[in-house]
Short mmCIF file of C-alpha atoms in Angstrom, two decimals:
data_model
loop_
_atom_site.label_atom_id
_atom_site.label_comp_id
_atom_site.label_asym_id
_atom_site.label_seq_id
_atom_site.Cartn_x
_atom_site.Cartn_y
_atom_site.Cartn_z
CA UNK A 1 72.23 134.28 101.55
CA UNK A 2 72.71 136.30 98.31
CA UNK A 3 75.03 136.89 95.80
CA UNK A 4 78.83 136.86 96.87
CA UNK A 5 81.03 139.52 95.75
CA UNK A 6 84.11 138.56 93.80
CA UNK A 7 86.00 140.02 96.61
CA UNK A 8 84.80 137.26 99.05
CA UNK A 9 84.31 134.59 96.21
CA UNK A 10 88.46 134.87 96.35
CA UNK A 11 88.77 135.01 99.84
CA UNK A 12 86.50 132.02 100.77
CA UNK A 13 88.69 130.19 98.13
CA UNK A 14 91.94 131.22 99.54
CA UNK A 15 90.38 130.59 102.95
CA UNK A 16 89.89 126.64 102.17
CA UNK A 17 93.39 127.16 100.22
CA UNK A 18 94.91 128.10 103.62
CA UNK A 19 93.65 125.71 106.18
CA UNK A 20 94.55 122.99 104.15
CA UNK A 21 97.96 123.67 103.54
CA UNK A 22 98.51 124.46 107.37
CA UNK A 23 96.78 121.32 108.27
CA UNK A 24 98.81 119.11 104.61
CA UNK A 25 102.44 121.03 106.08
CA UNK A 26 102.08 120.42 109.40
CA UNK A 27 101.11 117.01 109.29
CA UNK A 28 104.36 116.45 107.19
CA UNK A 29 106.53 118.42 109.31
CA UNK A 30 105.24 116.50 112.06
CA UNK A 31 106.20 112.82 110.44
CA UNK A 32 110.02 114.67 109.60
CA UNK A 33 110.69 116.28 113.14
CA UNK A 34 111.90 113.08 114.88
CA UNK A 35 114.63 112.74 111.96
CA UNK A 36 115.85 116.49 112.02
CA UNK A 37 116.03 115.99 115.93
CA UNK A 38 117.81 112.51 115.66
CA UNK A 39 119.07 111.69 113.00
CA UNK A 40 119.18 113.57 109.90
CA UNK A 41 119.45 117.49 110.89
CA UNK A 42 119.74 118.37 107.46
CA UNK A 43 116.72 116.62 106.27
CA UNK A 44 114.89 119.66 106.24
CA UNK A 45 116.38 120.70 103.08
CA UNK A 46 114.77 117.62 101.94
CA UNK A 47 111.41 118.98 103.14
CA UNK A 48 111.95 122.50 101.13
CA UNK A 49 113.03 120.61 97.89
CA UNK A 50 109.95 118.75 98.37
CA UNK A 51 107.48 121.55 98.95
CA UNK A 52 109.53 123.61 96.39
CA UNK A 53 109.93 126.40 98.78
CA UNK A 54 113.19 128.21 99.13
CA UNK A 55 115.78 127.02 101.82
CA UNK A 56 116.44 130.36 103.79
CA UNK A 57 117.31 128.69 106.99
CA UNK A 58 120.87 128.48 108.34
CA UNK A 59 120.30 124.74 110.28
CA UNK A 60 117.94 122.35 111.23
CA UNK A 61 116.82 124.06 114.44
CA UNK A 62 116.67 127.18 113.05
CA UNK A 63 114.09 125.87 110.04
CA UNK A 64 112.22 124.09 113.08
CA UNK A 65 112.02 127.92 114.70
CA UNK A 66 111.39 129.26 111.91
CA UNK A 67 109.56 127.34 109.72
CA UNK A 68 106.85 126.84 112.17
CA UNK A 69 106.35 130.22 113.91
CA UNK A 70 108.07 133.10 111.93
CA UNK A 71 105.65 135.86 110.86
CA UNK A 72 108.36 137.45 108.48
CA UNK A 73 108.86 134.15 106.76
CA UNK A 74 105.79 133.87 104.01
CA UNK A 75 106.19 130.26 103.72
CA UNK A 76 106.06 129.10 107.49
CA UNK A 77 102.97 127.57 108.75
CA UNK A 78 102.20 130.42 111.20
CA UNK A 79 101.92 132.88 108.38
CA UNK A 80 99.59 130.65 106.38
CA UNK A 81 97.61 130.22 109.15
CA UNK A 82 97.50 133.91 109.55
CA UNK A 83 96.47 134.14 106.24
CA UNK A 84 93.44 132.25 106.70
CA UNK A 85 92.68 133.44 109.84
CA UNK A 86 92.52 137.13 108.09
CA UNK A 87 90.32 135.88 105.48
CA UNK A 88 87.94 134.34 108.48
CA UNK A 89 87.63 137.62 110.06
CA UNK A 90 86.70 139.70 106.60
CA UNK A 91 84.24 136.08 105.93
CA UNK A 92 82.57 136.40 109.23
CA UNK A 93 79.06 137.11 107.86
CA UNK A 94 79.18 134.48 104.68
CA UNK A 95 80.81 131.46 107.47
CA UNK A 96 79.37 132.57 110.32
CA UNK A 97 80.94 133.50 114.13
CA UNK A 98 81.23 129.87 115.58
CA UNK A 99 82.85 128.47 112.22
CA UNK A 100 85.24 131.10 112.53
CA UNK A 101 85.92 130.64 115.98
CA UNK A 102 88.00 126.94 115.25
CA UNK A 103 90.59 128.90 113.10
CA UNK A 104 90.98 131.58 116.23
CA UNK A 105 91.53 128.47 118.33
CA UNK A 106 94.46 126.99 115.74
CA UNK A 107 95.89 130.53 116.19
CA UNK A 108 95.82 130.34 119.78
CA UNK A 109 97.44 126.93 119.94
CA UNK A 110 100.14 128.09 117.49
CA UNK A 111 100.98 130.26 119.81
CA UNK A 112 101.32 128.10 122.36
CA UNK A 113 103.41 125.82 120.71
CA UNK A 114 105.90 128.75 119.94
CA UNK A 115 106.78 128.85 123.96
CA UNK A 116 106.38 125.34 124.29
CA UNK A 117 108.99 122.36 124.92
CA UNK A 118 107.10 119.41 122.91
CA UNK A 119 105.32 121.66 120.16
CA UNK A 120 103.88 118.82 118.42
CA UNK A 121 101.42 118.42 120.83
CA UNK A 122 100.34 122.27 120.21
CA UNK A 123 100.72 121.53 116.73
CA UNK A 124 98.34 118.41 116.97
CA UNK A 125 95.87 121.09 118.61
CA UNK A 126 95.93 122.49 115.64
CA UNK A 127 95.03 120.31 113.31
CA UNK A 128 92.35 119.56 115.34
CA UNK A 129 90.71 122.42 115.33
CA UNK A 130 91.29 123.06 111.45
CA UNK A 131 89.66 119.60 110.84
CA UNK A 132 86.40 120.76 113.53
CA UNK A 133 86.71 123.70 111.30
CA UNK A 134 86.10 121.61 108.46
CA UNK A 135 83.39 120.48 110.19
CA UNK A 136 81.34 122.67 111.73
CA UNK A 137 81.52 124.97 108.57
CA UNK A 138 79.44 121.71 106.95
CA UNK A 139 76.87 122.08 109.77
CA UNK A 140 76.44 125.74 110.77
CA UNK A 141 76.88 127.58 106.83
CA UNK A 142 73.65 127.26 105.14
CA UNK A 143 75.10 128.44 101.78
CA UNK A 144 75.89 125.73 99.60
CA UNK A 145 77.91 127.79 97.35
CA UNK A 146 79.69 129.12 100.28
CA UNK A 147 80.75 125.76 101.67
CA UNK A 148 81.47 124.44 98.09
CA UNK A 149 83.98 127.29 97.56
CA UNK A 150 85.65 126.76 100.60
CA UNK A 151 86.20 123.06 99.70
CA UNK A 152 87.27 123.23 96.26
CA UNK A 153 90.24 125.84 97.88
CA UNK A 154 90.74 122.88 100.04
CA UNK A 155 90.90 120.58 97.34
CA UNK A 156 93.19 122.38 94.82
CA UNK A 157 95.33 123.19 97.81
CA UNK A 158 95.94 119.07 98.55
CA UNK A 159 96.58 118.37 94.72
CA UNK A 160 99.22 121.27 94.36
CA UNK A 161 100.70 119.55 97.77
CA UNK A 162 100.05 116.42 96.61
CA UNK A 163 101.40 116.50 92.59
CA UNK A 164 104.86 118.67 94.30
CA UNK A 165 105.72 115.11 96.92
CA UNK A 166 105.23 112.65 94.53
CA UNK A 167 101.78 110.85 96.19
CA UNK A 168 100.83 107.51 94.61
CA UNK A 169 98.06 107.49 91.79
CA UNK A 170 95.47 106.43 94.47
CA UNK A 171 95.64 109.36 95.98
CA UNK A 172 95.64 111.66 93.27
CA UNK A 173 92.80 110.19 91.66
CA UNK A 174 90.75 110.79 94.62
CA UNK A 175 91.21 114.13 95.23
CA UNK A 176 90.39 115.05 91.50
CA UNK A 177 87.32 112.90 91.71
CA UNK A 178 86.63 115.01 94.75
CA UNK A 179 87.52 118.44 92.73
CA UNK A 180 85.52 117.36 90.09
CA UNK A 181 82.34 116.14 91.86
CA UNK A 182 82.70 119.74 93.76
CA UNK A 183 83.82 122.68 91.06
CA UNK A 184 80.40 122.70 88.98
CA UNK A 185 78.69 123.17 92.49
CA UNK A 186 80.06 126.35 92.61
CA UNK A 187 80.19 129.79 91.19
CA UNK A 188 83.72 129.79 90.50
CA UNK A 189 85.06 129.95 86.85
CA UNK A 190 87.38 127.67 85.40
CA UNK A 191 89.05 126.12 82.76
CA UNK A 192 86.89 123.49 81.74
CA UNK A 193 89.36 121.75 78.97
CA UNK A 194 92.50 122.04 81.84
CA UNK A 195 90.12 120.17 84.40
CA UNK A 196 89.28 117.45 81.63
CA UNK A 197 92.81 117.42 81.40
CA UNK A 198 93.85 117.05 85.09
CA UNK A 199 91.94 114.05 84.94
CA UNK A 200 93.79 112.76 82.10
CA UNK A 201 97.10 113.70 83.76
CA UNK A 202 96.66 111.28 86.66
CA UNK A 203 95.19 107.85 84.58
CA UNK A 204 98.08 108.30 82.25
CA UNK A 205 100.54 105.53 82.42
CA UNK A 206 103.61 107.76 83.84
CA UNK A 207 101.99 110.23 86.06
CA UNK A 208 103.45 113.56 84.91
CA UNK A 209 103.45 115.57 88.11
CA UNK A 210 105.36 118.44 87.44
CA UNK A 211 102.44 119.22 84.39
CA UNK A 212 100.09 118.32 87.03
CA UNK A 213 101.32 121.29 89.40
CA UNK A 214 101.21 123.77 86.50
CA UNK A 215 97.38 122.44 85.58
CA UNK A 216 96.39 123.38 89.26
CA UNK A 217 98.13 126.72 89.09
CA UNK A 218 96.22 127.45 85.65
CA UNK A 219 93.18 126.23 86.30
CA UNK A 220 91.26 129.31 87.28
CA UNK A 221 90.30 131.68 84.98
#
């Protein structure tokens, strides 16, 4: 494959951006349903504080409604979804029909948990298929550069999730190990020093997440 335009170069990024923060969000509105149905309705101003999104929902069943399958609502995990699905379609010569075809399945099981009565088993579905996404985009894209771009969206997606909820050192370490072993792979330009610097950031004694968020933001140039 050739050269990619800077047009695609962004979208492949946002693409891996994308999928991982529908498959990061749902995953963690998955482990906080039980207490918004139970327990704790309100909790789910807990999960906006966390994911420092804004709380535009009147109760807990309407951020359940809404946060989950509301086009109009930029932040839900339908419209991220959407988003990557658009930058699929655009991407279908660089990633290649079949690789695509896993993030038309998510959509379709989105939609399906809209209508249904236990949506977290749609929503599992969907996850699913954005991990066999994952995979088969490993298998069936020859470009290296193409899967590497994809991945380091992926992987600057999980440390902005990551660095805004807090995760222990472990798991911050690995995923700029990961970032790091990946970004040089690529055509992408970035700031070197902020990169040495993220690294830094999450060996220091007091992990500083907030600076660690604004890093990740920064990072490319």
């Amino acid at each position: 494959m050739g050269i990619i335009s800077v047009e695609n170069t962004d979208r492949l990024f946002w693409l891996g951006r994308y999928s991982e923060r529908v498959y990061t969000t749902i995953r963690l509105f998955s482990a906080s349903y039980d207490d918004m149905i139970d327990t704790y309705m309100n909790s789910y101003q807990d999960f906006c504080s966390s994911l420092d999104i804004p709380n535009i929902y009147t109760s807990g069943e309407n951020f359940i409604q809404r946060y989950c399958f509301d086009g109009e609502d930029t932040n839900s995990i339908y419209s991220n979804l959407m988003r990557a699905y658009d930058n699929g379609i655009t991407l279908r010569e660089e990633i290649g029909s079949e690789t695509l075809s896993y993030i038309q399945l998510a959509v379709y099981d989105m939609n399906r948990a809209r209508i249904s009565h236990a949506p977290l088993i749609e929503l599992q579905k969907v996850i699913d298929n954005i991990l066999a996404f994952w995979g088969i985009a490993d298998d069936c894209i020859d470009s290296e550069n193409v899967r590497n771009i994809i991945k380091v969206g992926k992987r600057i997606e999980r440390l902005d999730l990551y660095a805004r909820l807090r995760m222990p050192r472990t798991e911050m370490i690995r995923e700029v190990d990961r970032l790091v072993g990946r970004i040089g792979r690529t055509c992408l330009k970035y700031d070197v020093p902020g990169l040495e610097d993220l690294k830094l950031l999450v060996h220091a004694p007091e992990i500083r997440y907030g600076e660690i968020v604004c890093k990740v933001e920064h990072l490319f140039i």
